[in-house]
XYZ file of C-alpha atoms in Angstrom:
388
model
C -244.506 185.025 36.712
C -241.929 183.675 38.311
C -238.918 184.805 39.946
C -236.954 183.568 37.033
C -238.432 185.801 34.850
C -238.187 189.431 35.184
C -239.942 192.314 33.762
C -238.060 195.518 32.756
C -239.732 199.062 31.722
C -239.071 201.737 29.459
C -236.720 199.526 27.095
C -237.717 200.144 23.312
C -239.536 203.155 21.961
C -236.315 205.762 22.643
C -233.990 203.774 20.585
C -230.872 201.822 22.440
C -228.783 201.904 25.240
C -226.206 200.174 26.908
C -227.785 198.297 29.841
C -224.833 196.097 31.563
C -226.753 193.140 32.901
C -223.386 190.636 33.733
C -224.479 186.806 33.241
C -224.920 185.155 36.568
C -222.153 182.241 36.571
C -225.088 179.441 35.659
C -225.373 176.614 33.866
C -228.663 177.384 32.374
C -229.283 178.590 29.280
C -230.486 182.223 29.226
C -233.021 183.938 26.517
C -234.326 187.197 26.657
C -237.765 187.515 25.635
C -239.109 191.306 24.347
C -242.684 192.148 24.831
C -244.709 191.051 27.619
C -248.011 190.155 25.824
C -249.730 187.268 25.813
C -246.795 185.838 23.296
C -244.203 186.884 25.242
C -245.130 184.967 28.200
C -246.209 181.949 26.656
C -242.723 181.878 25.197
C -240.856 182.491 28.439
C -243.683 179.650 30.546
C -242.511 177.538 27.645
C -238.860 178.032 28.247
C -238.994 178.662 31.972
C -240.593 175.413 32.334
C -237.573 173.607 30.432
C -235.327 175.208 32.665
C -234.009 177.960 30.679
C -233.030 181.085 32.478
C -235.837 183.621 30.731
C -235.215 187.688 31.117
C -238.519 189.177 30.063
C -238.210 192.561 28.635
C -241.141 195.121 28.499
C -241.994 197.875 27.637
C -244.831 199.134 29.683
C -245.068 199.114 33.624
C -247.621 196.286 33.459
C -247.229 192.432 31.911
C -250.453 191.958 28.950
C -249.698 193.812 26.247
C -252.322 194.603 23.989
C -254.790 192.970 26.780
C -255.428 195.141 29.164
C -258.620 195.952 31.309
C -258.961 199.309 32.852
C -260.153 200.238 36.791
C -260.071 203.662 36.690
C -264.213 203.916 37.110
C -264.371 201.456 39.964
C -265.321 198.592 37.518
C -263.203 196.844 34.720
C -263.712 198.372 31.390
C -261.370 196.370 28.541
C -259.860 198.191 26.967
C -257.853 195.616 24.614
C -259.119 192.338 23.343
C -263.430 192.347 23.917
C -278.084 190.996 21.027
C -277.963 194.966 19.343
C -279.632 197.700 18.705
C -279.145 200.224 15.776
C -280.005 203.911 15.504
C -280.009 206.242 12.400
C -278.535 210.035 12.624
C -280.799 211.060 14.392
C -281.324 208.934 16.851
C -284.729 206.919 15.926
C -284.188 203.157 16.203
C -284.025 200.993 13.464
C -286.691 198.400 13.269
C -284.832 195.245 13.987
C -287.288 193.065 11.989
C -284.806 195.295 9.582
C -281.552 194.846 10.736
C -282.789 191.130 10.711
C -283.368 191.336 7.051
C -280.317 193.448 6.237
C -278.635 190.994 8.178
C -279.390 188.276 6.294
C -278.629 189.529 2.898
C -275.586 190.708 4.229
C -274.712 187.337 4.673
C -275.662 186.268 1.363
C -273.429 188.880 -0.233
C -270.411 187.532 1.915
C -271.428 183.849 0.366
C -270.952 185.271 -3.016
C -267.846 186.845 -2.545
C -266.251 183.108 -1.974
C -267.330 182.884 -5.837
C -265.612 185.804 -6.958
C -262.489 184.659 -4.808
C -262.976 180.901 -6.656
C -262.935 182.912 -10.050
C -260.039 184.647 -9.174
C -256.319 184.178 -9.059
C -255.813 187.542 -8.240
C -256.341 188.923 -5.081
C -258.484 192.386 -4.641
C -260.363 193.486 -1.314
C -263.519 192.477 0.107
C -264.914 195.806 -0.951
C -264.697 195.338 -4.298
C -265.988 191.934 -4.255
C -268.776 192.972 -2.573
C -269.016 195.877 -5.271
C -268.789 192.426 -7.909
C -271.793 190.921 -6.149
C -274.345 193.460 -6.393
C -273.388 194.226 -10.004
C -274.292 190.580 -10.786
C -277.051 190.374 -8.298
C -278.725 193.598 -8.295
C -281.626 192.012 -6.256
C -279.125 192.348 -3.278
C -278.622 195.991 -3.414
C -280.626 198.097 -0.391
C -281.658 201.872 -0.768
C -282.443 204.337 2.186
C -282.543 202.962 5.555
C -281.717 199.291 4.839
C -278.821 200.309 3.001
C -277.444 202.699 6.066
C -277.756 199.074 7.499
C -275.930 197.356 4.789
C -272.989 199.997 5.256
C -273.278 199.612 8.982
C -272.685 195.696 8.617
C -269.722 196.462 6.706
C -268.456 199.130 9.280
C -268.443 196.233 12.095
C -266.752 194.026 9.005
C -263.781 196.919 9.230
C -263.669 197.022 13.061
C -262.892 192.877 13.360
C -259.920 193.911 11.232
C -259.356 197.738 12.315
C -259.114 198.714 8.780
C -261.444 200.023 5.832
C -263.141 197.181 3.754
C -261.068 198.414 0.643
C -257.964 197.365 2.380
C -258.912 193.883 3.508
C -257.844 190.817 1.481
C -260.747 188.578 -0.427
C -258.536 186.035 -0.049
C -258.168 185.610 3.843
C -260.378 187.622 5.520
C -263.239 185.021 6.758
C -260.544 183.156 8.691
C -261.651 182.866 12.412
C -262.044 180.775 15.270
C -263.323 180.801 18.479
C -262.331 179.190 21.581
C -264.416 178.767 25.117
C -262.495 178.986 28.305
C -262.672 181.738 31.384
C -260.043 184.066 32.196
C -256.600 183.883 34.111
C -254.352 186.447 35.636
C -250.775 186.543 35.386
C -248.429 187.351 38.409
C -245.641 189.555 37.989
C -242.238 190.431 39.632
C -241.175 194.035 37.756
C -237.782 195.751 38.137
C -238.137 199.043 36.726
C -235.415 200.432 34.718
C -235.924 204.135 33.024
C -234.565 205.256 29.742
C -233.928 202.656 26.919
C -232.068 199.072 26.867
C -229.094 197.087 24.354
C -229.781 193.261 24.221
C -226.566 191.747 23.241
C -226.252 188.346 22.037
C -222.202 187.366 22.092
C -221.094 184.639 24.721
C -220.113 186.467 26.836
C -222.578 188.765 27.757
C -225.770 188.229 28.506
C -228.362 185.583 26.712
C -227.285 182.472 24.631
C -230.694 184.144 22.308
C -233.424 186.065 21.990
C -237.110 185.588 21.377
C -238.828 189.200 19.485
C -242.314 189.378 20.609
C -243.197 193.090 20.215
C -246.209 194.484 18.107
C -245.906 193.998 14.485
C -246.703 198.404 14.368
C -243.426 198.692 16.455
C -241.249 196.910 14.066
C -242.602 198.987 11.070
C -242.055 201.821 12.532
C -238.119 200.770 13.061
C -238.331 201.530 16.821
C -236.168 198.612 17.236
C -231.994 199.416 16.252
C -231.096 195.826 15.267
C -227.312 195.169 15.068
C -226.513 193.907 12.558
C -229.445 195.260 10.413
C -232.304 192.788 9.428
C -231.783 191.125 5.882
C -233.858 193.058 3.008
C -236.161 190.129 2.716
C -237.538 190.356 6.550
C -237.836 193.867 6.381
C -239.699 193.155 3.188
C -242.068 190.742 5.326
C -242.493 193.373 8.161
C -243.639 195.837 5.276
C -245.841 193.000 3.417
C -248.200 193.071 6.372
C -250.550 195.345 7.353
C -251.612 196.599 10.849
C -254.641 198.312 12.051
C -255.896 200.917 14.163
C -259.271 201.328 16.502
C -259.879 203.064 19.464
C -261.482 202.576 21.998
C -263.341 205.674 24.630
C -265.052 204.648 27.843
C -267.274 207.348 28.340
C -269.400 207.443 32.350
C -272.666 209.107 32.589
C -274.534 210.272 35.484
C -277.560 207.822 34.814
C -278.705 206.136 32.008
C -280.593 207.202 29.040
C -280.281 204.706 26.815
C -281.967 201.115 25.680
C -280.719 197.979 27.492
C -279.225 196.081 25.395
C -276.014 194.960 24.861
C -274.711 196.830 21.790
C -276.041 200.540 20.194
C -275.003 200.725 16.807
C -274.996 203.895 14.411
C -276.149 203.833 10.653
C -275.138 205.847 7.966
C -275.176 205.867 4.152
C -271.390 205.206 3.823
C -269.536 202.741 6.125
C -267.426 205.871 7.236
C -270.143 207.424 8.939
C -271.093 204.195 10.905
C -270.196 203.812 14.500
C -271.432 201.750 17.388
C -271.330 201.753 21.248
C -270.937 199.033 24.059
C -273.159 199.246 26.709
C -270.906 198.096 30.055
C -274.095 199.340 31.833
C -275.924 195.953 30.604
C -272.927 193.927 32.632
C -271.492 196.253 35.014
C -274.656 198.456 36.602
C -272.638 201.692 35.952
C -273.825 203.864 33.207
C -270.666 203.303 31.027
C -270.386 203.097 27.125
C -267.392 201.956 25.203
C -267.161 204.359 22.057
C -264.668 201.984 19.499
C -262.646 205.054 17.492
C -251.717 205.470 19.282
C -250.920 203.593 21.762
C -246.785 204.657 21.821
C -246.123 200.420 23.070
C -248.152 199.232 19.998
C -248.558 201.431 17.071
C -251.464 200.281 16.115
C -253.845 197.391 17.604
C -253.583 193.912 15.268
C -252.272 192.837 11.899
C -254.266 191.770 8.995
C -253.726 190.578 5.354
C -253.353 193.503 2.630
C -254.803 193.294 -0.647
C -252.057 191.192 -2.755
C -250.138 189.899 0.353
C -247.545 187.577 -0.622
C -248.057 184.019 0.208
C -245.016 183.592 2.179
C -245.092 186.433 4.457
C -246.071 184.572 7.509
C -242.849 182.071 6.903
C -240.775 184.874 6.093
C -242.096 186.558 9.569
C -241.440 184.121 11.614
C -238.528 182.848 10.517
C -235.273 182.903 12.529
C -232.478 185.220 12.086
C -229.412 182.499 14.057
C -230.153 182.917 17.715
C -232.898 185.759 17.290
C -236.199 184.602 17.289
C -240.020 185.953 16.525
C -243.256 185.816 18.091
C -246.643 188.003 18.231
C -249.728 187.563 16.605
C -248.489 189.095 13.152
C -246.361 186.165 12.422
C -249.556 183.515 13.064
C -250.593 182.719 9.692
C -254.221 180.945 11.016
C -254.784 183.262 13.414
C -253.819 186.631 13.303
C -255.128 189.543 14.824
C -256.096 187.142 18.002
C -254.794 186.182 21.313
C -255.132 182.765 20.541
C -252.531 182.962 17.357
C -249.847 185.069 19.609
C -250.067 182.655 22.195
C -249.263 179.645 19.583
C -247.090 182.136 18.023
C -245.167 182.378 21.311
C -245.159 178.867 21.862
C -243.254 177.877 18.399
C -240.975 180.436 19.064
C -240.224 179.134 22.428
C -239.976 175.527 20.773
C -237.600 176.666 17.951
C -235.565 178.638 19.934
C -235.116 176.162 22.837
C -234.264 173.205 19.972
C -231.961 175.877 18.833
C -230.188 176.726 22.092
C -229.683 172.821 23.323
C -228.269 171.994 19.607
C -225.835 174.266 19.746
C -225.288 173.206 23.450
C -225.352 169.640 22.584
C -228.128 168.960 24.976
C -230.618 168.081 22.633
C -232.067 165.325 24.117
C -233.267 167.445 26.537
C -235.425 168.728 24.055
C -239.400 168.981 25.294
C -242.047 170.218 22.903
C -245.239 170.936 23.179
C -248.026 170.011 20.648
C -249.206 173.205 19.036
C -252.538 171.670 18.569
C -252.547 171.219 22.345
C -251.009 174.137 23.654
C -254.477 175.956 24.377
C -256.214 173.200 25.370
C -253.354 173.678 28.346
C -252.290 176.690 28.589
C -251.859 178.225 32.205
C -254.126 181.282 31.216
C -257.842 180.201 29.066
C -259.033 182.715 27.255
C -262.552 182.993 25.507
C -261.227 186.724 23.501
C -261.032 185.998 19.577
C -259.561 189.330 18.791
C -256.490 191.530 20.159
């Protein structure tokens, strides 16, 4: 990033402290940003490049967020945002002309849960629509093997959204998109402060406002003292949505033992049971595999929609609090749970704040916004990574 824009450590999981940082005698607008993920710095390139002063604030020694790939082997292994082969227990392979099959009525199951959610005003979770289906279509139900395949379909089904199947929304939960680009990296310029950090928003101290960016696990977990304390109905909206939780272990072996392919999956007769393994081995040459299973700067790796969410969350998320603004991927209501929605997310906060700032200012005619259809199409850093 640029010189403009500074990254400070160690600022927001021990609480608050009083960090004196005396405003420079400038003419520029100043906002502090919090978080440097992929939100947090399209917010501060949107700002920076309208000439704002922008203090980024983050928490770990390292700009990304959630997005992070890992050199510790010699060779990148992601371990943030990121053809198969499946094995039972005991480690035959399943006969893909099966998984094929499975795969398929799979598929048909997930069309006939878009009935159930027509038929109903109610929301309930994908597991018991699925549970609706097969009552109705008994044809579709799968005993021994094929139906360790069945569960293990729904076992990736919970990994997109890093929760169990009878947590995730009917109503939402097929939203996705996916977008085709390489991949950037971002410069940095860190000064490292220890301990913890007080952004204060008067005139005369530091930032005319602030832009909130941090993961949506942080704020429900209240590691953020906010002065004066949110309003009931955004802490309602920070409950209201859910976030979940998967691991990832990179485990190195001496040599290779197992099938080349891309992806080893594990069957079971409950979705529980299921697991599956990347094989970095397929793309790297080193006999790596990426075992998907609390990360203190996150709490937890993406949102998602809970069963019965309310329909205004996302507004209620995102919406302003004066001069304190809110980004990440929790408050996208297309996209969330993806880079792609924090980055817009990130954007509109940059926008809103910035319209804010020069209003108040009386400079609004030096308002510049950029279309949030358009803002991937040029953003500074393509990305082809649908989830978090």
């Amino acid at each position: 990033m640029d010189t403009n824009i500074t990254s400070l450590h160690k600022l927001l999981l021990d609480g608050t402290f009083a960090s004196h940082i005396e405003r420079k005698n400038s003419s520029l607008p100043t906002v502090i940003v919090i978080g440097g993920g992929i939100s947090g710095l399209a917010a501060a390139r949107i700002l920076f490049d309208a000439s704002f002063k922008v203090i980024l604030l983050e928490s770990r020694d390292r700009l990304g967020g959630r997005i992070h790939t890992d050199y510790s082997f010699g060779y990148p292994v992601d371990l943030g945002a990121s053809c198969y082969t499946l094995f039972d227990a005991d480690g035959h392979q399943v006969p893909q002309q099966l998984v094929k099959e499975v795969g398929d009525i799979f598929k048909k199951i997930l069309k006939e849960t878009e009935r159930i959610r027509d038929e109903h005003t109610d929301d309930m979770s994908i597991l018991q629509a699925i549970g609706l289906v097969l009552d109705r279509h008994p044809e579709l139900r799968q005993e021994g093997l094929a139906n360790e395949v069945l569960q293990w379909y729904i076992c990736r089904m919970e990994a997109w959204f890093a929760v169990d199947a009878d947590m995730i929304s009917l109503k939402t939960w097929d939203q996705e998109h996916v977008l085709s680009g390489g991949h950037g990296l971002m410069g940095k310029k860190n000064m490292l402060w220890p301990n913890k950090v007080m952004v204060m928003l008067r005139t005369k101290n530091l930032a005319d406002a602030a832009i909130v960016t941090v993961p949506i696990g942080i704020l429900k977990a209240n590691l953020i003292q906010f002065e004066p304390k949110l309003p009931e109905w955004k802490v309602a909206a920070i409950s209201d949505i859910g976030v979940g939780s998967e691991n990832k272990v990179a485990l190195q072996f001496d040599k290779v033992f197992w099938p080349n392919v891309e992806f080893l999956g594990i069957v079971a007769p409950t979705s529980y049971a299921c697991g599956y393994f990347l094989n970095l081995h397929k793309a790297t040459g080193h006999p790596v595999l990426v075992y998907m299973a609390a990360d203190p700067n996150s709490l937890g790796c993406y949102a998602y929609d809970v069963v019965g969410k309310p329909e205004d969350v996302y507004e209620r998320l995102r919406a302003p609090l004066g001069n304190l603004f809110f980004g990440g991927e929790a408050v996208s209501m297309d996209h969330q749970g993806s880079v792609h929605g924090a980055y817009s997310a990130g954007v509109a906060a940059a926008q809103s704040c910035q319209r804010h700032v020069l209003e108040r200012l009386g400079n609004l005619e030096k308002l510049q916004l950029v279309p949030l259809r358009c803002e991937i199409h040029e953003a500074a850093f393509p990305l082809q990574i649908s989830r978090m």
